Short mmCIF file of C-alpha atoms and ligand atoms in Angstrom, two decimals:
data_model
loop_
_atom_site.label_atom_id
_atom_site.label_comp_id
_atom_site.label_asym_id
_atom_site.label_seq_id
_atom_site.Cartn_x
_atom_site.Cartn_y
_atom_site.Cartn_z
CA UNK A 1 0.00 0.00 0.00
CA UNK A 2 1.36 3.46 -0.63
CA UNK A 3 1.77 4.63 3.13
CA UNK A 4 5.52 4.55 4.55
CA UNK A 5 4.20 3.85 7.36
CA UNK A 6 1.47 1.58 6.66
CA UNK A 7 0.35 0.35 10.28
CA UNK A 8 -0.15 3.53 11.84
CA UNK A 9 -3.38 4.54 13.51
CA UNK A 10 -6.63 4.56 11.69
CA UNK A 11 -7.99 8.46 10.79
CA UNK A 12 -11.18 9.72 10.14
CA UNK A 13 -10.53 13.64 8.64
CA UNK A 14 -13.25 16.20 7.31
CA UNK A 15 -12.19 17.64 4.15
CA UNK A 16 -13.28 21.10 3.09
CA UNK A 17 -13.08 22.56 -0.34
CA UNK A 18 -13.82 25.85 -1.14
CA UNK A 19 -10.60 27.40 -3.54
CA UNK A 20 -12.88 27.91 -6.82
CA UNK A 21 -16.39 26.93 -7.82
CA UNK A 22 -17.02 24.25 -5.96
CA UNK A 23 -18.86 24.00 -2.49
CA UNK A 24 -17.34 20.49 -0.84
CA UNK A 25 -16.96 18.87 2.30
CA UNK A 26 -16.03 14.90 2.94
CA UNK A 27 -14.99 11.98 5.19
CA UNK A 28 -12.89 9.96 4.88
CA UNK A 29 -11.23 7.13 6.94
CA UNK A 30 -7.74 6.14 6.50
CA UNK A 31 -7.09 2.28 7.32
CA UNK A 32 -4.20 1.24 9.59
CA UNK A 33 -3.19 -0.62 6.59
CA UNK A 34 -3.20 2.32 4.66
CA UNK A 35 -5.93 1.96 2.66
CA UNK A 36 -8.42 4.83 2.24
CA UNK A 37 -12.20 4.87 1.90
CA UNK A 38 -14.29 7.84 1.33
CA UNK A 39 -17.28 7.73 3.56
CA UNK A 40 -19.17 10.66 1.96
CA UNK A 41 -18.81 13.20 -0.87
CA UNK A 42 -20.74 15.97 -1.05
CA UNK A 43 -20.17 18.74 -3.86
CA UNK A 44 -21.88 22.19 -4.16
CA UNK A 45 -21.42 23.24 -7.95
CA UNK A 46 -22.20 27.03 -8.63
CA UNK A 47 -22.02 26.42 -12.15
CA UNK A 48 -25.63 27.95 -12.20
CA UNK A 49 -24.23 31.35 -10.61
CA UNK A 50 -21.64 31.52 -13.16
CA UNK A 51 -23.25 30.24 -16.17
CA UNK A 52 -24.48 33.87 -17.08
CA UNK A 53 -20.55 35.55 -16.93
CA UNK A 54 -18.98 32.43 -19.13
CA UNK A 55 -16.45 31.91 -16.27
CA UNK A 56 -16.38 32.08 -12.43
CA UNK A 57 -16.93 35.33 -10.49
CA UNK A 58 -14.55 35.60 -7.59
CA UNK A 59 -17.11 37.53 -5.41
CA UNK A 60 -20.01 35.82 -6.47
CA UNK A 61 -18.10 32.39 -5.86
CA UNK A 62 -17.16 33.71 -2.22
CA UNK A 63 -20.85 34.68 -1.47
CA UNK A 64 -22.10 31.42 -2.19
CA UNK A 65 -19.44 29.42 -0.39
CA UNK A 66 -20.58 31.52 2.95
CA UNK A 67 -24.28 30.49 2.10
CA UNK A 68 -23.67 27.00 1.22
CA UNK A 69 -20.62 25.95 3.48
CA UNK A 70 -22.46 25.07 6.89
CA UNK A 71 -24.98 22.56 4.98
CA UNK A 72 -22.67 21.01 2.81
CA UNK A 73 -20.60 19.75 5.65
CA UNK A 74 -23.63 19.07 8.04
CA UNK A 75 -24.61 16.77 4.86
CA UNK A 76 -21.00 15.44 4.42
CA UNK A 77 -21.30 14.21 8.46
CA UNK A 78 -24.66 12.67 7.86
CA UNK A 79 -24.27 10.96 4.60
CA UNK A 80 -21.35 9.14 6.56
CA UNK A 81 -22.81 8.57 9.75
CA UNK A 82 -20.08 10.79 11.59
CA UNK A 83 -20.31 12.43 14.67
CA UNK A 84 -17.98 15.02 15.49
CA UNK A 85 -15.98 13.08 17.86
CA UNK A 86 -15.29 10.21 15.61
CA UNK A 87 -13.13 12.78 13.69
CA UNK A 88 -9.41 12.95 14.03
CA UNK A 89 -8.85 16.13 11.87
CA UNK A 90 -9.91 19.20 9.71
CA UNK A 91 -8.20 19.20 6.35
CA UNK A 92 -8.83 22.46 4.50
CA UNK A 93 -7.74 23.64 1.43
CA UNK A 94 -5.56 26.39 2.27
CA UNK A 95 -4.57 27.42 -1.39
CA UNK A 96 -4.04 28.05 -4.21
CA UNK A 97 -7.42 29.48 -5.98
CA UNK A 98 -9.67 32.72 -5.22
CA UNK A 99 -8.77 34.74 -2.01
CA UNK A 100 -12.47 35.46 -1.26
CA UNK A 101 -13.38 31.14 -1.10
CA UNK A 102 -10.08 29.91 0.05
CA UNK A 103 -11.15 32.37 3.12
CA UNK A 104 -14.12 31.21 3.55
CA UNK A 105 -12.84 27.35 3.95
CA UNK A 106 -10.10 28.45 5.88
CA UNK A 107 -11.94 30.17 8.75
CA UNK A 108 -14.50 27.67 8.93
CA UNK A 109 -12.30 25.27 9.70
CA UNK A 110 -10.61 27.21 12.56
CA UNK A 111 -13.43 27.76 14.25
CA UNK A 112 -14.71 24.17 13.96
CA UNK A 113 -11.31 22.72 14.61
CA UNK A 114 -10.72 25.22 17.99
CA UNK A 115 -14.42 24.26 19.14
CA UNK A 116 -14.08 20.76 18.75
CA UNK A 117 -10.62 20.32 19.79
CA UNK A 118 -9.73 18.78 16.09
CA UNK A 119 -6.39 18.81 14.54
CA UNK A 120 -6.53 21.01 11.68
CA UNK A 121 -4.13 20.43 8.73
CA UNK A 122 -4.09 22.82 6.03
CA UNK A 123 -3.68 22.06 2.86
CA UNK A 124 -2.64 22.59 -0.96
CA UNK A 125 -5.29 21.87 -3.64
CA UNK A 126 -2.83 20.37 -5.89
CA UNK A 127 -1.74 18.06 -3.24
CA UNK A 128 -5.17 17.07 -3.26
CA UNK A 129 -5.41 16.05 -7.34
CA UNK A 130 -1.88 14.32 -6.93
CA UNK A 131 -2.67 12.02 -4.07
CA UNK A 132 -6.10 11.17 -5.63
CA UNK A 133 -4.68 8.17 -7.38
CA UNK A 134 -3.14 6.70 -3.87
CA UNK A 135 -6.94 6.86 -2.65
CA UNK A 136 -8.89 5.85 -5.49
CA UNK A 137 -5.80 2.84 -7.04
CA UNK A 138 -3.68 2.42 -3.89
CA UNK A 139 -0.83 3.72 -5.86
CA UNK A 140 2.34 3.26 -5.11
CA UNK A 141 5.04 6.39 -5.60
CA UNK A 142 6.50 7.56 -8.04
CA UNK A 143 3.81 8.36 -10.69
CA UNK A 144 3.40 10.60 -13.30
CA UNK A 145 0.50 13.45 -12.74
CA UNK A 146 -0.76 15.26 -15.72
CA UNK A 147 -3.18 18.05 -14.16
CA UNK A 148 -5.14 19.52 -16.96
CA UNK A 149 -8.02 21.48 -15.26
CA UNK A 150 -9.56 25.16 -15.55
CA UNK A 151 -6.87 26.33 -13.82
CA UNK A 152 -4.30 24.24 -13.57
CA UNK A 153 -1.95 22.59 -17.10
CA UNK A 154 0.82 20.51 -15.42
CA UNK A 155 3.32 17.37 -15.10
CA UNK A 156 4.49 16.29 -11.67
CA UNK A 157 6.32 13.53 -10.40
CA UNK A 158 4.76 12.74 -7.64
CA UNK A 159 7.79 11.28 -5.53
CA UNK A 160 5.74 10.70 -2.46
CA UNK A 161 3.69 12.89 0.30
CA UNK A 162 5.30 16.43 0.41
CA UNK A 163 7.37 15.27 -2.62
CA UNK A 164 6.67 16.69 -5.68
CA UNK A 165 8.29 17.58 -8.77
CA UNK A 166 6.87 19.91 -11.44
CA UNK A 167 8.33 19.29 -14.85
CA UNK A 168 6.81 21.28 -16.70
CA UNK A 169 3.56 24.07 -16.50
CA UNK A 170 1.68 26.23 -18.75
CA UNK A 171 3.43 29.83 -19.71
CA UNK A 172 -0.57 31.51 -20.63
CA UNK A 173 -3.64 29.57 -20.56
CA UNK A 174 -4.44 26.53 -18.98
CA UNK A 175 -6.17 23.97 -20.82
CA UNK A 176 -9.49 23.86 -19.41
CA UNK A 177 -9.56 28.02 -19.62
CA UNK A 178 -8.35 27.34 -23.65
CA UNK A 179 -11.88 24.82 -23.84
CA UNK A 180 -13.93 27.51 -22.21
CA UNK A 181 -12.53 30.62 -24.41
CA UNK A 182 -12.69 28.43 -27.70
CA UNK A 183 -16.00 27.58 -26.92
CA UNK A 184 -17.18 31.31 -25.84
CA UNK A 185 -16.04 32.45 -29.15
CA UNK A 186 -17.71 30.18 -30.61
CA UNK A 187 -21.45 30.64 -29.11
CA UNK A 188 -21.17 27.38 -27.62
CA UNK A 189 -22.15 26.88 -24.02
CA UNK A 190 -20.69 26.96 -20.41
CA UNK A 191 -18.56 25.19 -18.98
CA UNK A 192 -16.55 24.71 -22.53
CA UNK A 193 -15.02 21.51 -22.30
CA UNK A 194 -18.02 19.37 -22.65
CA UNK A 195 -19.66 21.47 -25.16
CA UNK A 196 -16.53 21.46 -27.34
CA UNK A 197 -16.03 17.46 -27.15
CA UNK A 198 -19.49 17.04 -28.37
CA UNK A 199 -19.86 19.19 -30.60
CA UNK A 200 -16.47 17.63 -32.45
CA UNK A 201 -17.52 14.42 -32.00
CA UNK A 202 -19.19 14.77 -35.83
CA UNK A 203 -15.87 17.02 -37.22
CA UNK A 204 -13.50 16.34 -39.71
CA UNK A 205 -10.03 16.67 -37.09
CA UNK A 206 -8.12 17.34 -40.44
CA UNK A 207 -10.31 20.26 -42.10
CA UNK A 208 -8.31 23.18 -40.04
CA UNK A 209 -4.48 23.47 -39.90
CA UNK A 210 -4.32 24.55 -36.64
CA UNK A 211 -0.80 25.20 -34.72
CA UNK A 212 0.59 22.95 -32.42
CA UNK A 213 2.25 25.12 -30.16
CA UNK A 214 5.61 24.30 -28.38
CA UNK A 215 5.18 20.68 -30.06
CA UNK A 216 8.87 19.12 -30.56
CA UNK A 217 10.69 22.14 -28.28
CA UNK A 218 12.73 20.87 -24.99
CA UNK A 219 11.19 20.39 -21.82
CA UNK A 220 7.27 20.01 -21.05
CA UNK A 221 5.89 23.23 -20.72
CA UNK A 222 2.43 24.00 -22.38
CA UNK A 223 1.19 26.95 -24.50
CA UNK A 224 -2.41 27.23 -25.34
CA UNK A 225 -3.10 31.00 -26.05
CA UNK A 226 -1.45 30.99 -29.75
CA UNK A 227 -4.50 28.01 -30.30
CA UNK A 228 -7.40 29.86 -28.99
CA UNK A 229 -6.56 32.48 -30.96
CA UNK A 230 -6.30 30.37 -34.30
CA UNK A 231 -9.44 28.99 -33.81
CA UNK A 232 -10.57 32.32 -33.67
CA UNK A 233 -9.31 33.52 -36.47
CA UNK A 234 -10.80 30.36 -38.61
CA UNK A 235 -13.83 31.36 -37.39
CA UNK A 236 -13.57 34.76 -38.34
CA UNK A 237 -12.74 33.49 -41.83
CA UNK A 238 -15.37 31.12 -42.33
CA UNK A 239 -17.89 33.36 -40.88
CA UNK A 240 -21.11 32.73 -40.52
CA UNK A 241 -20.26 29.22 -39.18
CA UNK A 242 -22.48 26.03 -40.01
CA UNK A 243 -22.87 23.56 -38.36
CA UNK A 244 -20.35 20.89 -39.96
CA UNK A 245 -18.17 24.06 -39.68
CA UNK A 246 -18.39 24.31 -35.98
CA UNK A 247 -17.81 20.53 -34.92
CA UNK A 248 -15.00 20.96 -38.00
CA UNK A 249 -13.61 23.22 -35.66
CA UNK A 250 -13.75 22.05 -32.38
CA UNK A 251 -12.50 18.23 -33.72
CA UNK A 252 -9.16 20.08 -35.33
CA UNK A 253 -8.97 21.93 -32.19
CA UNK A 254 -8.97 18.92 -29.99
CA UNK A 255 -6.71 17.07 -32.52
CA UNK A 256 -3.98 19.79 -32.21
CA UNK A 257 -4.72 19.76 -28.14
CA UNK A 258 -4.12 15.69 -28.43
CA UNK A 259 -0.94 15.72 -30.64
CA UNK A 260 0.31 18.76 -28.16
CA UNK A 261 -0.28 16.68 -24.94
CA UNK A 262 1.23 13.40 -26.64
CA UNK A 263 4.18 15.14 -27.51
CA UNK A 264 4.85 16.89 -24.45
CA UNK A 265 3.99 13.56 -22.10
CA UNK A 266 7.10 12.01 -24.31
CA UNK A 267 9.25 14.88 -23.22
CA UNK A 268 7.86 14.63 -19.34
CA UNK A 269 9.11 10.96 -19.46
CA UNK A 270 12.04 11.65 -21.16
CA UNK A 271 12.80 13.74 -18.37
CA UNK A 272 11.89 11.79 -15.77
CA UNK A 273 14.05 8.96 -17.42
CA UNK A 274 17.47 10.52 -17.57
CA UNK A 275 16.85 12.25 -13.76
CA UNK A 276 18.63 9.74 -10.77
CA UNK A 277 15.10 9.97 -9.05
CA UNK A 278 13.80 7.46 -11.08
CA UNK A 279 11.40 6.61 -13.74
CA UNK A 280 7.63 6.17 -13.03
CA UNK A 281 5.59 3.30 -14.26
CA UNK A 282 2.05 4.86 -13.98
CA UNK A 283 0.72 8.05 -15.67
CA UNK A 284 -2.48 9.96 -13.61
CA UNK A 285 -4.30 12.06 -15.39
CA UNK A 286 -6.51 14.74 -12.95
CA UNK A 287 -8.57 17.87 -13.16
CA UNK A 288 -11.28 18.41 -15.44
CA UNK A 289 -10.28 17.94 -18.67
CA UNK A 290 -8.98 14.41 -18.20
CA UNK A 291 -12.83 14.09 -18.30
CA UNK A 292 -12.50 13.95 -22.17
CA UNK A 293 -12.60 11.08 -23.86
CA UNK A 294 -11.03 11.82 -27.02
CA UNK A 295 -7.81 13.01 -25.08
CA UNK A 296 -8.20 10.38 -22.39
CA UNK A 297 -7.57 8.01 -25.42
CA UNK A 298 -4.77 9.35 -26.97
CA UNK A 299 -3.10 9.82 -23.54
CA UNK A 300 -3.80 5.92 -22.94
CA UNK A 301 -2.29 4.95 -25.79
CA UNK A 302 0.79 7.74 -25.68
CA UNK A 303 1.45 6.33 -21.76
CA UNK A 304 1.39 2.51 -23.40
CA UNK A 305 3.78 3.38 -25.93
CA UNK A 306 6.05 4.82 -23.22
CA UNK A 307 5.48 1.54 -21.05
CA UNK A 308 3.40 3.48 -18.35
CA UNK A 309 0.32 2.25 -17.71
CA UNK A 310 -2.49 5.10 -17.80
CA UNK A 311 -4.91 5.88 -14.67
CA UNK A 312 -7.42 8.41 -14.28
CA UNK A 313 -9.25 8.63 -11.53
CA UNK A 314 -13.57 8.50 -11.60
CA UNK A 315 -14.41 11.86 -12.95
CA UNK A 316 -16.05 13.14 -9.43
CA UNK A 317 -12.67 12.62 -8.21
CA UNK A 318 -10.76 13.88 -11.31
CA UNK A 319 -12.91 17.65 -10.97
CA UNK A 320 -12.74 19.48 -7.42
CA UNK A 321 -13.83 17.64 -4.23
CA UNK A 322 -13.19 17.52 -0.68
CA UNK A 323 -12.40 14.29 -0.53
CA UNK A 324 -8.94 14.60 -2.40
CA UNK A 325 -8.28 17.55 0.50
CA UNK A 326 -9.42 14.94 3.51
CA UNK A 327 -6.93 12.24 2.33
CA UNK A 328 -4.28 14.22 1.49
CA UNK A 329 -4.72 15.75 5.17
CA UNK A 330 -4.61 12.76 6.38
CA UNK A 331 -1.53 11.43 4.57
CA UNK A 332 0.75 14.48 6.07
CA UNK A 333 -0.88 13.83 9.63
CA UNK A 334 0.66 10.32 9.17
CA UNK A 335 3.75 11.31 7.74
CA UNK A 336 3.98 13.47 10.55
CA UNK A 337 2.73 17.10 9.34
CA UNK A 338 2.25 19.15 12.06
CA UNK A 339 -1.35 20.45 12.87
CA UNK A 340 -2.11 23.92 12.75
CA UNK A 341 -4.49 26.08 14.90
CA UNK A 342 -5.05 28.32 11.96
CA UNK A 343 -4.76 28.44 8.12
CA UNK A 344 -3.50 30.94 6.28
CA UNK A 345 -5.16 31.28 2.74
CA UNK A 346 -2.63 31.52 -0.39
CA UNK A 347 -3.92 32.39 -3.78
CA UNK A 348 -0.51 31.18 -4.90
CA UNK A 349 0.82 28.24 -3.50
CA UNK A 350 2.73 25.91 -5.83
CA UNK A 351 3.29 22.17 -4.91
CA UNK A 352 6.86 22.13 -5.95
CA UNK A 353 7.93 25.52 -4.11
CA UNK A 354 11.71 24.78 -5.69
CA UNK A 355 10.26 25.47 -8.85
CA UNK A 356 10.89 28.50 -11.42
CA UNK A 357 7.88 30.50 -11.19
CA UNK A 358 6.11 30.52 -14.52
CA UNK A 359 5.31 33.13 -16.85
CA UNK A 360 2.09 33.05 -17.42
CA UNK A 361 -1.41 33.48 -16.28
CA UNK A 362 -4.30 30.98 -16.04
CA UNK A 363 -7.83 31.52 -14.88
CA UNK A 364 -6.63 31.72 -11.28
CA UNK A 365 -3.46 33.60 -11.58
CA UNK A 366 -0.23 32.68 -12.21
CA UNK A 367 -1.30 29.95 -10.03
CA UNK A 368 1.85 27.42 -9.66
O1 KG4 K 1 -11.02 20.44 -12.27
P1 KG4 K 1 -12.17 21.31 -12.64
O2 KG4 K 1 -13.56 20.79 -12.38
O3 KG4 K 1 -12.10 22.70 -11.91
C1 KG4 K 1 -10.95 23.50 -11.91
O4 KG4 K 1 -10.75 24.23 -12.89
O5 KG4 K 1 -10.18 23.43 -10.91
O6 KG4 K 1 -12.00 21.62 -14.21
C2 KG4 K 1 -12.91 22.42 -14.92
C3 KG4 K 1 -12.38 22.58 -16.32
C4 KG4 K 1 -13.20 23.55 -17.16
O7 KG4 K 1 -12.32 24.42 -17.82
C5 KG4 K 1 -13.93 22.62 -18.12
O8 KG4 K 1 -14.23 23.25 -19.35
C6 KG4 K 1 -12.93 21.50 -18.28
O9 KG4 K 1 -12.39 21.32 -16.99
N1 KG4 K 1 -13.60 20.28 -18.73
C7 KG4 K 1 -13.34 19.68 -19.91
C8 KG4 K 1 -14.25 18.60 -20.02
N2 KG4 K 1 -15.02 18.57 -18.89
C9 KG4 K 1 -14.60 19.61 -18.12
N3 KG4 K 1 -12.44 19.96 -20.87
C10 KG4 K 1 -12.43 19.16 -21.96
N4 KG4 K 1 -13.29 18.13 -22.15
C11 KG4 K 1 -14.20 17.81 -21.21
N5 KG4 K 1 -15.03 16.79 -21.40
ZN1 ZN K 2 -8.63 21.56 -9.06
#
């Protein structure tokens, strides 16, 4: 099992959630053989709130976390059967994401955690998608983590708990935010990621020379900003789009995003291969847009022609949840985290702090 220290104490940990769109609160008990089972799952979407804007609304993502918070973990204790006191910790996301929400999470926590004498364990969001795979597949470190969500275009290794080394990140857009802007431009709706898959499902991948960008260059960074913007300018082009044009469009898109990804995984091995830390066996893929199946294929087979077998977690463990936060809280209480009485919110917090900083921006900021 993937614990170093697999015969420690069983933990039962509250997970709270609160660093973008998402309203969430878990359990989640960690075995003393160090196997993990999630106990309940409860996520808030304000996709509804947002819908209207075409992307989230920091304030109006903070209001409704204050609203929605107290329920959504009264209904995470009661769809497990908890009681306060069969809870060894408070695991909060602590960072990064929006100011106004990761506030919200944080504070809540503190209060609960001082008033029921809880441990509290703050912790980083990305944590949370790279440890998903130890809860979900009991697997062991090292892996490769591709983390392709709104916010978030990344490869880590994931060495262990605390461990983590980012290869390579996203220097504009990530690659969810480059689904949501292509499909905004294109009238299609909100969120963009399913509405672009389907709609390319009937497209001809091949009808639109689109760029490929950074495809064959060292390392495994990720551009997507240079792509949005071709797409728009085919649109512009072909104006006014049919039908055939549109799913033309959004299959050549999702081509170019596939042969960019492929490309870029060979690099992250490569990488990974020539460092002395070792070469993973198993490639993760997390955050939202591992949700598509067109890319989830090409990844598959990419990873197998590498020799790395491909995992992605179920999808309501791939998008935001509480329960990734709960088990990675309860991983660093085993490994011997200390417990915090308070914690401090970080719009900017990334997992591999040794890291260059990267140039670019992302929905959430320059975010790791
Ligand atoms: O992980 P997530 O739920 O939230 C964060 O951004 O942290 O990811 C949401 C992102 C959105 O940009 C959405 O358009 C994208 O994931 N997404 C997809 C698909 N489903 C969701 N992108 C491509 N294909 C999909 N099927
Ligand atoms: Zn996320």
């Amino acid at each position: 099992m993937v614990s170093s220290r697999p015969s420690s104490k069983p933990l039962t940990v509250l997970g709270i959630e609160t660093s973008c769109d998402e309203t969430a609160a878990a359990v989640v008990s960690r075995a003393g053989d160090g196997s993990g089972v999630i106990r309940s799952n409860i996520v808030l979407s304000q996709l509804a709130e947002h819908a209207a804007f075409g992307g989230v609304v920091p304030e109006i993502a903070a209001r409704a976390h204050v609203t929605a918070l107290d329920g959504v973990i009264a209904a995470a204790l009661r769809d497990a059967g908890t009681e306060w006191d069969d809870l060894d910790a408070i695991a909060v996301t602590a960072g990064p994401g929006l100011i106004g929400g990761l506030l919200v999470g944080t504070v809540t926590a503190a209060a609960i955690a001082a008033a029921r004498g809880l441990a509290l364990m703050p912790v980083n969001h990305l944590e949370g998608h790279a440890l998903t795979a130890s809860l979900t597949d009991g697997l062991a470190f090292p892996y490769l983590l591709l983390l392709v969500s709104g916010g978030h275009s990344q490869f880590l290794l994931v060495e262990g708990v605390g461990r983590y080394k980012r290869l390579g990140s996203t220097i504009d857009d990530a690659l969810g935010e480059a689904f949501d802007k292509t499909a905004k431009l294109l009238g299609l709706a909100y969120p963009g990621g399913p509405s672009v898959e389907c709609c390319a499902r009937h497209g001809n991948p091949r009808r639109f020379d689109l760029p490929r960008p950074l495809k064959g260059s060292a390392g495994c960074d990720f551009s997507f900003s240079g792509l949005k913007t071709a797409v728009r300018q085919a649109a512009e082009a072909n104006a006014p789009l049919s039908d055939q044009d549109l799913a033309d469009l959004c299959a050549s898109f999702q081509m170019a995003v596939g042969d960019v990804l492929e490309d870029r995984l060979r690099h992250a091995v490569a990488a990974c291969r020539s460092s002395p830390d070792g070469s993973p066996g198993h490639l993760v893929a997390a955050g939202g847009v591992a949700a598509n199946l067109y890319l989830g294929n090409r990844l598959e087979k990419a990873a197998a022609a590498l020799g790395l077998s491909f995992i992605a977690p179920a999808l309501e463990l791939c998008t935001d949840n509480a329960a990734m936060i709960a088990w990675a809280g309860a991983l660093r209480l085993v490994e011997g985290y200390p417990a915090t009485r308070f914690a401090a919110a970080r719009a900017r917090w990334p997992l591999d702090e040794t890291a260059e900083p990267v140039i670019g921006a992302g929905r959430k900021g320059a975010r790791a």
